Amino acid sequence: MAYRQQLLPMEKVFRDPVHDYIYIQHQVILDLINTSEFQRLRRIKQLGTTSLTFHGAEHSRFGHCLGVYEITRRICDNFERNYPTQAPGDGGWDDHERLVALCAALLHDIGHGPYSHTFEHIFHTDHEALTVQILTSPETEVNQVLQQVSPDFPAQVAAVIQKTYPNPQVVQMISSQIDADRMDYLLRDSYFTGTNYGNFDLTRILRVMKPYQSGITFAMEGMHAVEDYIVSRFQMYMQVYFHPVSRSMEVILDRLLERANDLYQSHAVDAEATPVRLLPFFNNNFTLHDYLRLDDGVLNTYFSHWRDSRDQILADLATRFLDRRPLKSARVDATTQPLIPTLQKLIEQAGFDTHYYTDINDSYDLPYDAYDPKMKKPRTQIELQQKDGSLLELSTVSDLVRAITGKVSGDQRFFFPKEMLSKNAENDLFKPIYQEFQQYILNDRLVVPH
């Protein structure tokens, strides 16, 4: 039997708190899970600094990738049973596409690094480009497993990640406004953060999902389940992903890595605390091997070393990060943005280097975005299929979704040291500075003092 079709003698299962069981049926999937590149995902938190706000959010990218695989497997089962192709081009599901869809689902996040988005910002890495590299580079175990399916199979799986794969049904399973990736992370993140915002009826959504020639659609009777998913996603962004404390810890992490890099570039780093694994990134000359050696634990070990650095800023930022001492923040709008230089001057007078201890950070998201071909990266819109086969775009039939379509949600915040809000600074030299600063903050917002 060819490796492509090779099923395990007996399916294996992973016990999962979100999906109950995750069923592994193909030898290639089990072999991919057992590669060093995939096992590395156990050591990378799915939500980065969010566990410092919601203490249960310790789950890894490993569990999330398995979850995306499982949802994709269930979609394939539904399509094969209920919508199999009868003739080329009829819009039905061709189950020969199953393995490429399952592998893309399993491996879609394999290029993520430690504290991924912050790390990417500092070192200008791109997790999607690195995912493609891991899939296609002969030096990885993942590539060697994929090659056993067929010589062009790694490139096919990479094409799904890059959204260039010729079958839009496969691409939209993994990447669209309602895909296996988003459905798993909403349910998983909701479960582990202990919040209920991200819950929606996954079973019903999978039941009403249908393949058609241009991708994936949903039966009209499933509109309310899809609506519920859109609202859940909106709530998770507002309540969890954009939480000010998580963003504050990201700012500290960002500045901590930046300070270490700055010290290295100016040859001022302590010899005993030289972060050997990070040097290729400081030098902007890293290999895939260098990248795959990194995980959350490696970075945290360096942070622990940096606590004792002779450089006071590096030591202080490392301590703030490890001991969870977030910066404070206040919302900013167009009228109060001009106040920021004044506030930064006060922060400087209180003894802080504003480059490392302040930030203007914004987090915005579109809960649902109707297709607009003029956009740089047009989003795949959600289509509902009527009984006669005609399609309607979701926001044209859902008042609820129409109300939030194209509306940007989120806020912009100015982050600063908590010390600036000190009320008990009787013997503190900076007491008058703190008092002046506090006149600009009211109800979590920057305000013009009276």
CSV table of C-alpha atoms in Angstrom, one decimal:
chain,number,residue,atom,x,y,z
A,1,MET,CA,0.0,0.0,0.0
A,2,ALA,CA,1.4,3.4,-0.9
A,3,TYR,CA,2.4,5.6,2.0
A,4,ARG,CA,-0.2,8.2,0.8
A,5,GLN,CA,-3.1,5.9,1.6
A,6,GLN,CA,-1.5,4.1,4.5
A,7,LEU,CA,-3.9,3.9,7.4
A,8,LEU,CA,-2.7,2.9,10.9
A,9,PRO,CA,-3.8,-0.7,11.8
A,10,MET,CA,-5.9,0.9,14.5
A,11,GLU,CA,-6.6,4.6,14.8
A,12,LYS,CA,-4.8,6.4,17.6
A,13,VAL,CA,-6.4,9.0,19.8
A,14,PHE,CA,-5.3,12.1,21.8
A,15,ARG,CA,-7.5,13.0,24.7
A,16,ASP,CA,-8.4,16.6,24.3
A,17,PRO,CA,-10.4,19.0,26.7
A,18,VAL,CA,-12.0,20.8,23.7
A,19,HIS,CA,-12.8,18.0,21.2
A,20,ASP,CA,-12.9,15.0,23.6
A,21,TYR,CA,-10.9,12.7,21.3
A,22,ILE,CA,-8.6,13.6,18.4
A,23,TYR,CA,-8.5,10.7,15.9
A,24,ILE,CA,-5.3,9.9,14.1
A,25,GLN,CA,-5.9,7.5,11.2
A,26,HIS,CA,-3.1,8.1,8.7
A,27,GLN,CA,0.5,7.0,9.2
A,28,VAL,CA,1.8,10.3,7.7
A,29,ILE,CA,-0.1,12.3,10.4
A,30,LEU,CA,1.3,10.3,13.2
A,31,ASP,CA,4.8,10.6,11.7
A,32,LEU,CA,4.4,14.3,11.4
A,33,ILE,CA,3.3,14.6,15.0
A,34,ASN,CA,6.5,12.7,16.1
A,35,THR,CA,8.9,15.1,14.2
A,36,SER,CA,11.2,17.3,16.3
A,37,GLU,CA,9.7,20.4,14.6
A,38,PHE,CA,6.2,19.5,15.7
A,39,GLN,CA,7.1,18.4,19.2
A,40,ARG,CA,8.8,21.9,19.6
A,41,LEU,CA,5.3,23.4,19.6
A,42,ARG,CA,4.7,21.8,23.0
A,43,ARG,CA,7.2,24.4,24.3
A,44,ILE,CA,5.5,27.4,22.8
A,45,LYS,CA,2.4,28.9,24.5
A,46,GLN,CA,-0.5,29.5,22.2
A,47,LEU,CA,-1.4,32.8,23.8
A,48,GLY,CA,2.0,34.2,24.8
A,49,THR,CA,1.7,36.8,27.6
A,50,THR,CA,-2.0,36.2,28.0
A,51,SER,CA,-1.3,33.6,30.7
A,52,LEU,CA,-0.1,36.5,32.8
A,53,THR,CA,-3.7,37.9,32.7
A,54,PHE,CA,-5.7,34.6,32.6
A,55,HIS,CA,-3.6,32.1,34.6
A,56,GLY,CA,-5.2,29.1,32.9
A,57,ALA,CA,-4.0,30.0,29.5
A,58,GLU,CA,-0.9,27.8,29.6
A,59,HIS,CA,-1.9,25.7,26.6
A,60,SER,CA,0.5,25.2,23.7
A,61,ARG,CA,0.5,25.6,19.9
A,62,PHE,CA,0.9,21.8,19.9
A,63,GLY,CA,-2.6,21.3,21.3
A,64,HIS,CA,-4.1,24.0,19.0
A,65,CYS,CA,-2.6,22.4,15.9
A,66,LEU,CA,-4.0,19.0,16.8
A,67,GLY,CA,-7.4,20.7,17.3
A,68,VAL,CA,-7.3,22.3,13.8
A,69,TYR,CA,-6.4,18.9,12.4
A,70,GLU,CA,-9.4,17.3,14.1
A,71,ILE,CA,-11.9,19.9,12.9
A,72,THR,CA,-10.5,19.6,9.4
A,73,ARG,CA,-10.9,15.8,9.6
A,74,ARG,CA,-14.5,16.2,10.7
A,75,ILE,CA,-15.1,18.6,7.8
A,76,CYS,CA,-13.6,16.0,5.3
A,77,ASP,CA,-15.8,13.2,6.7
A,78,ASN,CA,-18.9,15.3,6.3
A,79,PHE,CA,-18.0,16.4,2.8
A,80,GLU,CA,-17.1,12.8,1.7
A,81,ARG,CA,-20.3,11.4,3.1
A,82,ASN,CA,-22.8,14.1,2.0
A,83,TYR,CA,-21.2,16.0,-0.9
A,84,PRO,CA,-18.9,13.7,-2.9
A,85,THR,CA,-18.0,14.8,-6.4
A,86,GLN,CA,-19.9,13.0,-9.1
A,87,ALA,CA,-18.2,14.6,-12.1
A,88,PRO,CA,-15.2,17.0,-12.6
A,89,GLY,CA,-16.0,20.6,-11.8
A,90,ASP,CA,-19.4,19.9,-10.2
A,91,GLY,CA,-18.3,21.6,-6.9
A,92,GLY,CA,-18.5,18.4,-4.9
A,93,TRP,CA,-15.7,17.1,-2.6
A,94,ASP,CA,-12.9,15.0,-4.0
A,95,ASP,CA,-11.6,12.9,-1.1
A,96,HIS,CA,-8.2,12.7,-2.8
A,97,GLU,CA,-7.7,16.2,-1.3
A,98,ARG,CA,-8.1,14.9,2.2
A,99,LEU,CA,-4.4,14.3,3.0
A,100,VAL,CA,-3.2,17.6,1.8
A,101,ALA,CA,-6.0,19.3,3.8
A,102,LEU,CA,-5.1,17.3,7.0
A,103,CYS,CA,-1.4,18.0,6.7
A,104,ALA,CA,-1.9,21.7,6.1
A,105,ALA,CA,-4.2,21.9,9.1
A,106,LEU,CA,-1.8,20.1,11.4
A,107,LEU,CA,1.2,22.1,10.2
A,108,HIS,CA,-0.3,25.5,9.7
A,109,ASP,CA,1.4,27.0,12.8
A,110,ILE,CA,4.7,25.1,12.8
A,111,GLY,CA,6.7,28.2,11.9
A,112,HIS,CA,5.6,30.1,15.1
A,113,GLY,CA,8.5,31.2,17.4
A,114,PRO,CA,8.6,31.9,21.1
A,115,TYR,CA,6.2,34.7,22.2
A,116,SER,CA,5.6,34.8,18.4
A,117,HIS,CA,4.2,38.2,17.6
A,118,THR,CA,6.6,40.2,19.9
A,119,PHE,CA,9.5,38.2,18.6
A,120,GLU,CA,8.5,38.8,15.0
A,121,HIS,CA,8.2,42.5,15.6
A,122,ILE,CA,11.7,42.8,17.1
A,123,PHE,CA,13.6,40.5,14.8
A,124,HIS,CA,11.5,40.9,11.6
A,125,THR,CA,10.8,37.2,11.2
A,126,ASP,CA,7.7,36.0,9.5
A,127,HIS,CA,6.1,32.8,10.9
A,128,GLU,CA,4.2,32.0,7.7
A,129,ALA,CA,7.4,32.2,5.6
A,130,LEU,CA,9.1,30.1,8.2
A,131,THR,CA,6.3,27.6,8.1
A,132,VAL,CA,6.8,27.2,4.3
A,133,GLN,CA,10.5,26.9,4.8
A,134,ILE,CA,10.0,24.1,7.4
A,135,LEU,CA,7.7,22.3,5.0
A,136,THR,CA,10.0,22.6,1.9
A,137,SER,CA,13.5,22.5,3.4
A,138,PRO,CA,15.1,19.0,2.9
A,139,GLU,CA,16.9,19.5,6.3
A,140,THR,CA,13.7,19.2,8.3
A,141,GLU,CA,12.1,16.0,9.6
A,142,VAL,CA,8.7,17.4,8.5
A,143,ASN,CA,9.9,17.7,4.9
A,144,GLN,CA,11.3,14.1,4.9
A,145,VAL,CA,8.0,12.7,6.1
A,146,LEU,CA,6.0,14.7,3.5
A,147,GLN,CA,8.4,13.6,0.8
A,148,GLN,CA,7.4,10.0,1.4
A,149,VAL,CA,3.9,10.8,0.2
A,150,SER,CA,5.2,12.2,-3.1
A,151,PRO,CA,8.1,14.4,-4.1
A,152,ASP,CA,5.8,17.4,-4.8
A,153,PHE,CA,3.7,16.9,-1.7
A,154,PRO,CA,5.6,19.3,0.5
A,155,ALA,CA,5.1,22.1,-2.1
A,156,GLN,CA,1.3,21.2,-2.2
A,157,VAL,CA,1.0,21.5,1.6
A,158,ALA,CA,2.9,24.8,1.5
A,159,ALA,CA,0.6,26.1,-1.3
A,160,VAL,CA,-2.4,25.7,1.0
A,161,ILE,CA,-0.6,27.8,3.7
A,162,GLN,CA,0.3,30.4,1.0
A,163,LYS,CA,-3.3,30.3,-0.3
A,164,THR,CA,-2.1,29.5,-3.8
A,165,TYR,CA,-3.4,25.9,-3.8
A,166,PRO,CA,-5.7,25.4,-6.8
A,167,ASN,CA,-8.7,24.0,-4.9
A,168,PRO,CA,-10.3,26.9,-2.9
A,169,GLN,CA,-12.2,24.4,-0.8
A,170,VAL,CA,-9.0,23.2,0.8
A,171,VAL,CA,-7.6,26.7,1.3
A,172,GLN,CA,-10.8,28.0,2.9
A,173,MET,CA,-10.9,25.0,5.4
A,174,ILE,CA,-7.7,26.3,6.8
A,175,SER,CA,-7.9,30.0,6.1
A,176,SER,CA,-11.1,32.1,5.7
A,177,GLN,CA,-13.3,34.1,8.0
A,178,ILE,CA,-14.8,30.9,9.4
A,179,ASP,CA,-12.1,28.2,9.2
A,180,ALA,CA,-10.8,25.3,11.3
A,181,ASP,CA,-8.0,27.4,12.7
A,182,ARG,CA,-10.2,30.2,14.0
A,183,MET,CA,-12.9,27.7,15.3
A,184,ASP,CA,-10.3,25.8,17.3
A,185,TYR,CA,-8.5,28.7,18.8
A,186,LEU,CA,-11.8,30.4,19.9
A,187,LEU,CA,-13.0,27.3,21.7
A,188,ARG,CA,-9.6,26.4,23.0
A,189,ASP,CA,-8.7,29.9,24.2
A,190,SER,CA,-12.1,30.3,25.8
A,191,TYR,CA,-11.7,27.0,27.7
A,192,PHE,CA,-8.3,27.7,29.0
A,193,THR,CA,-8.8,31.3,29.9
A,194,GLY,CA,-11.9,30.3,31.8
A,195,THR,CA,-14.1,32.7,29.8
A,196,ASN,CA,-17.3,31.8,28.0
A,197,TYR,CA,-17.1,34.4,25.3
A,198,GLY,CA,-15.6,32.2,22.6
A,199,ASN,CA,-18.1,29.3,22.8
A,200,PHE,CA,-20.3,28.6,19.8
A,201,ASP,CA,-22.0,25.5,18.4
A,202,LEU,CA,-19.2,23.8,16.5
A,203,THR,CA,-21.2,20.7,15.8
A,204,ARG,CA,-24.0,22.7,14.1
A,205,ILE,CA,-21.6,24.8,12.0
A,206,LEU,CA,-19.8,21.7,10.7
A,207,ARG,CA,-23.2,20.1,9.9
A,208,VAL,CA,-24.3,23.1,7.8
A,209,MET,CA,-20.9,23.5,6.0
A,210,LYS,CA,-21.0,22.6,2.3
A,211,PRO,CA,-18.4,22.5,-0.5
A,212,TYR,CA,-19.2,24.3,-3.8
A,213,GLN,CA,-17.1,25.3,-6.8
A,214,SER,CA,-15.6,28.5,-5.4
A,215,GLY,CA,-14.9,27.1,-1.9
A,216,ILE,CA,-17.1,26.6,1.1
A,217,THR,CA,-20.6,27.8,1.9
A,218,PHE,CA,-23.2,27.3,4.7
A,219,ALA,CA,-26.7,26.1,4.4
A,220,MET,CA,-29.2,28.9,5.0
A,221,GLU,CA,-30.8,27.2,8.0
A,222,GLY,CA,-27.4,27.4,9.7
A,223,MET,CA,-27.3,31.2,9.7
A,224,HIS,CA,-27.8,31.6,13.4
A,225,ALA,CA,-25.0,29.2,14.3
A,226,VAL,CA,-22.7,31.3,12.0
A,227,GLU,CA,-24.0,34.5,13.6
A,228,ASP,CA,-23.2,33.1,17.0
A,229,TYR,CA,-19.6,32.3,15.9
A,230,ILE,CA,-19.1,35.9,14.6
A,231,VAL,CA,-20.3,37.4,17.9
A,232,SER,CA,-18.1,34.9,19.9
A,233,ARG,CA,-15.1,35.9,17.9
A,234,PHE,CA,-15.8,39.6,18.5
A,235,GLN,CA,-16.2,39.1,22.2
A,236,MET,CA,-13.0,37.1,22.5
A,237,TYR,CA,-11.0,39.9,20.8
A,238,MET,CA,-12.5,42.6,23.1
A,239,GLN,CA,-12.3,40.7,26.3
A,240,VAL,CA,-9.3,38.4,26.0
A,241,TYR,CA,-6.9,39.1,23.0
A,242,PHE,CA,-7.0,42.9,23.5
A,243,HIS,CA,-6.8,42.8,27.3
A,244,PRO,CA,-4.7,45.8,28.5
A,245,VAL,CA,-2.6,43.7,30.9
A,246,SER,CA,-1.6,41.2,28.3
A,247,ARG,CA,-0.7,44.0,25.9
A,248,SER,CA,1.3,45.7,28.7
A,249,MET,CA,3.3,42.5,29.3
A,250,GLU,CA,3.9,42.4,25.5
A,251,VAL,CA,5.3,45.9,25.6
A,252,ILE,CA,7.7,45.0,28.4
A,253,LEU,CA,8.8,41.8,26.5
A,254,ASP,CA,9.3,43.9,23.4
A,255,ARG,CA,11.4,46.5,25.2
A,256,LEU,CA,13.4,43.8,27.1
A,257,LEU,CA,14.4,42.1,23.8
A,258,GLU,CA,15.1,45.4,22.3
A,259,ARG,CA,17.3,46.5,25.2
A,260,ALA,CA,19.3,43.2,25.0
A,261,ASN,CA,19.8,43.8,21.3
A,262,ASP,CA,20.9,47.4,21.8
A,263,LEU,CA,23.4,46.4,24.4
A,264,TYR,CA,24.8,43.7,22.1
A,265,GLN,CA,25.1,46.1,19.2
A,266,SER,CA,27.0,48.6,21.4
A,267,HIS,CA,29.2,45.8,22.9
A,268,ALA,CA,27.9,46.5,26.4
A,269,VAL,CA,26.3,43.1,27.1
A,270,ASP,CA,27.6,41.1,30.1
A,271,ALA,CA,29.9,38.3,28.9
A,272,GLU,CA,28.4,35.8,31.3
A,273,ALA,CA,24.8,36.7,30.2
A,274,THR,CA,25.5,36.7,26.4
A,275,PRO,CA,22.4,35.1,24.8
A,276,VAL,CA,24.1,32.7,22.5
A,277,ARG,CA,20.9,31.3,20.9
A,278,LEU,CA,19.8,34.9,20.1
A,279,LEU,CA,23.0,36.2,18.5
A,280,PRO,CA,22.0,35.1,15.0
A,281,PHE,CA,18.9,37.2,15.4
A,282,PHE,CA,20.8,40.2,16.9
A,283,ASN,CA,23.1,39.9,13.8
A,284,ASN,CA,20.2,39.6,11.5
A,285,ASN,CA,21.7,36.5,10.0
A,286,PHE,CA,19.9,33.4,11.2
A,287,THR,CA,19.3,30.0,9.7
A,288,LEU,CA,16.2,27.8,10.0
A,289,HIS,CA,18.3,25.6,12.4
A,290,ASP,CA,18.9,28.7,14.6
A,291,TYR,CA,15.2,29.5,14.6
A,292,LEU,CA,14.1,25.9,15.5
A,293,ARG,CA,16.4,25.9,18.6
A,294,LEU,CA,14.2,28.6,20.2
A,295,ASP,CA,11.2,28.2,22.4
A,296,ASP,CA,9.6,30.0,25.3
A,297,GLY,CA,11.9,28.2,27.8
A,298,VAL,CA,15.0,29.3,26.0
A,299,LEU,CA,13.9,33.0,26.2
A,300,ASN,CA,12.8,32.7,29.8
A,301,THR,CA,16.2,31.3,30.8
A,302,TYR,CA,17.9,34.3,29.3
A,303,PHE,CA,15.4,36.6,31.1
A,304,SER,CA,16.4,34.9,34.3
A,305,HIS,CA,20.1,35.6,33.6
A,306,TRP,CA,19.3,39.2,32.7
A,307,ARG,CA,17.8,39.9,36.1
A,308,ASP,CA,21.4,40.1,37.4
A,309,SER,CA,22.7,42.2,34.6
A,310,ARG,CA,24.9,45.2,35.4
A,311,ASP,CA,22.7,47.2,33.0
A,312,GLN,CA,19.9,48.5,35.2
A,313,ILE,CA,17.3,48.9,32.5
A,314,LEU,CA,17.8,45.3,31.2
A,315,ALA,CA,17.7,43.9,34.8
A,316,ASP,CA,14.6,45.9,35.7
A,317,LEU,CA,12.7,45.0,32.5
A,318,ALA,CA,13.6,41.3,33.0
A,319,THR,CA,12.4,41.4,36.6
A,320,ARG,CA,9.1,43.2,35.6
A,321,PHE,CA,8.5,40.5,33.0
A,322,LEU,CA,9.3,37.5,35.1
A,323,ASP,CA,7.5,38.8,38.3
A,324,ARG,CA,4.5,40.1,36.4
A,325,ARG,CA,4.7,43.8,37.1
A,326,PRO,CA,2.8,45.2,34.1
A,327,LEU,CA,2.9,48.8,33.0
A,328,LYS,CA,-0.3,50.8,33.4
A,329,SER,CA,-2.1,52.3,30.5
A,330,ALA,CA,-4.8,54.8,29.5
A,331,ARG,CA,-6.9,55.1,26.4
A,332,VAL,CA,-5.9,57.7,23.8
A,333,ASP,CA,-8.0,59.4,21.1
A,334,ALA,CA,-7.3,62.0,18.5
A,335,THR,CA,-7.9,64.9,21.0
A,336,THR,CA,-5.5,63.5,23.7
A,337,GLN,CA,-2.7,62.2,21.5
A,338,PRO,CA,-0.9,65.6,21.5
A,339,LEU,CA,-0.6,65.3,25.4
A,340,ILE,CA,1.8,62.3,25.1
A,341,PRO,CA,5.1,64.3,24.7
A,342,THR,CA,4.2,66.2,27.9
A,343,LEU,CA,3.5,63.0,29.8
A,344,GLN,CA,6.8,61.5,28.5
A,345,LYS,CA,8.7,64.5,29.8
A,346,LEU,CA,7.2,63.9,33.3
A,347,ILE,CA,8.1,60.2,33.1
A,348,GLU,CA,11.6,61.2,32.2
A,349,GLN,CA,11.8,63.6,35.1
A,350,ALA,CA,10.8,60.7,37.3
A,351,GLY,CA,13.9,58.8,36.2
A,352,PHE,CA,12.6,56.5,33.5
A,353,ASP,CA,14.0,56.2,30.0
A,354,THR,CA,10.9,56.8,27.9
A,355,HIS,CA,12.1,54.8,25.0
A,356,TYR,CA,12.0,51.6,27.1
A,357,TYR,CA,9.2,52.4,29.6
A,358,THR,CA,6.5,53.9,27.4
A,359,ASP,CA,4.6,52.9,24.3
A,360,ILE,CA,1.6,53.8,22.2
A,361,ASN,CA,0.0,50.5,21.4
A,362,ASP,CA,-3.2,49.9,19.4
A,363,SER,CA,-5.2,46.7,18.9
A,364,TYR,CA,-8.0,46.8,16.4
A,365,ASP,CA,-9.9,44.1,14.6
A,366,LEU,CA,-12.8,43.8,12.1
A,367,PRO,CA,-15.3,41.3,13.6
A,368,TYR,CA,-16.7,40.6,10.2
A,369,ASP,CA,-15.7,42.1,6.8
A,370,ALA,CA,-17.7,41.8,3.7
A,371,TYR,CA,-15.7,41.1,0.6
A,372,ASP,CA,-14.1,44.2,-0.9
A,373,PRO,CA,-12.0,43.5,-4.0
A,374,LYS,CA,-10.3,47.0,-3.6
A,375,MET,CA,-8.7,45.9,-0.3
A,376,LYS,CA,-5.0,45.0,-0.4
A,377,LYS,CA,-5.9,41.5,1.0
A,378,PRO,CA,-9.6,40.9,0.3
A,379,ARG,CA,-11.2,38.6,2.8
A,380,THR,CA,-13.2,35.6,1.8
A,381,GLN,CA,-16.8,36.4,2.6
A,382,ILE,CA,-19.2,34.0,4.3
A,383,GLU,CA,-21.8,32.8,1.8
A,384,LEU,CA,-25.1,31.2,2.7
A,385,GLN,CA,-26.7,28.8,0.2
A,386,GLN,CA,-30.4,28.9,-0.4
A,387,LYS,CA,-32.5,25.8,-1.4
A,388,ASP,CA,-32.2,26.6,-5.1
A,389,GLY,CA,-28.4,26.7,-4.8
A,390,SER,CA,-28.1,30.5,-5.1
A,391,LEU,CA,-25.7,32.2,-2.6
A,392,LEU,CA,-26.3,35.2,-0.3
A,393,GLU,CA,-23.5,37.0,1.6
A,394,LEU,CA,-24.0,36.7,5.4
A,395,SER,CA,-24.4,40.4,6.2
A,396,THR,CA,-27.2,40.9,3.6
A,397,VAL,CA,-29.4,38.5,5.6
A,398,SER,CA,-28.3,38.9,9.2
A,399,ASP,CA,-29.2,42.1,10.9
A,400,LEU,CA,-26.8,41.3,13.8
A,401,VAL,CA,-23.8,40.7,11.5
A,402,ARG,CA,-24.7,43.8,9.4
A,403,ALA,CA,-24.5,45.9,12.5
A,404,ILE,CA,-20.8,45.0,13.1
A,405,THR,CA,-19.7,44.5,9.5
A,406,GLY,CA,-16.7,46.7,8.6
A,407,LYS,CA,-16.7,48.4,12.0
A,408,VAL,CA,-13.3,48.4,13.5
A,409,SER,CA,-13.3,47.5,17.2
A,410,GLY,CA,-10.5,48.0,19.7
A,411,ASP,CA,-8.6,50.9,21.2
A,412,GLN,CA,-5.3,52.8,21.3
A,413,ARG,CA,-3.4,53.0,24.6
A,414,PHE,CA,-0.5,54.9,26.1
A,415,PHE,CA,1.6,52.6,28.4
A,416,PHE,CA,3.7,53.9,31.2
A,417,PRO,CA,5.3,52.8,34.5
A,418,LYS,CA,2.9,52.0,37.3
A,419,GLU,CA,5.0,54.1,39.6
A,420,MET,CA,3.6,57.3,37.9
A,421,LEU,CA,0.2,56.5,39.6
A,422,SER,CA,1.7,56.2,43.1
A,423,LYS,CA,-0.5,57.7,45.8
A,424,ASN,CA,1.8,56.9,48.7
A,425,ALA,CA,4.9,58.7,47.8
A,426,GLU,CA,5.2,60.8,51.0
A,427,ASN,CA,9.0,60.7,51.1
A,428,ASP,CA,9.5,60.3,47.4
A,429,LEU,CA,11.5,63.0,45.6
A,430,PHE,CA,9.2,62.6,42.6
A,431,LYS,CA,5.9,63.1,44.5
A,432,PRO,CA,5.1,66.5,42.7
A,433,ILE,CA,5.9,64.9,39.3
A,434,TYR,CA,3.5,62.0,40.1
A,435,GLN,CA,0.8,64.4,41.2
A,436,GLU,CA,1.1,66.4,38.0
A,437,PHE,CA,1.1,63.3,35.8
A,438,GLN,CA,-2.1,62.0,37.5
A,439,GLN,CA,-4.0,65.1,36.5
A,440,TYR,CA,-3.9,63.7,33.0
A,441,ILE,CA,-5.5,60.4,33.8
A,442,LEU,CA,-9.2,59.9,34.5
A,443,ASN,CA,-11.3,56.8,34.3
A,444,ASP,CA,-8.7,54.8,32.4
A,445,ARG,CA,-8.4,57.6,29.8
A,446,LEU,CA,-6.0,60.5,29.0
A,447,VAL,CA,-7.8,63.8,29.6
A,448,VAL,CA,-6.9,67.4,29.3
A,449,PRO,CA,-6.5,68.7,32.9
A,450,HIS,CA,-9.0,71.5,34.0
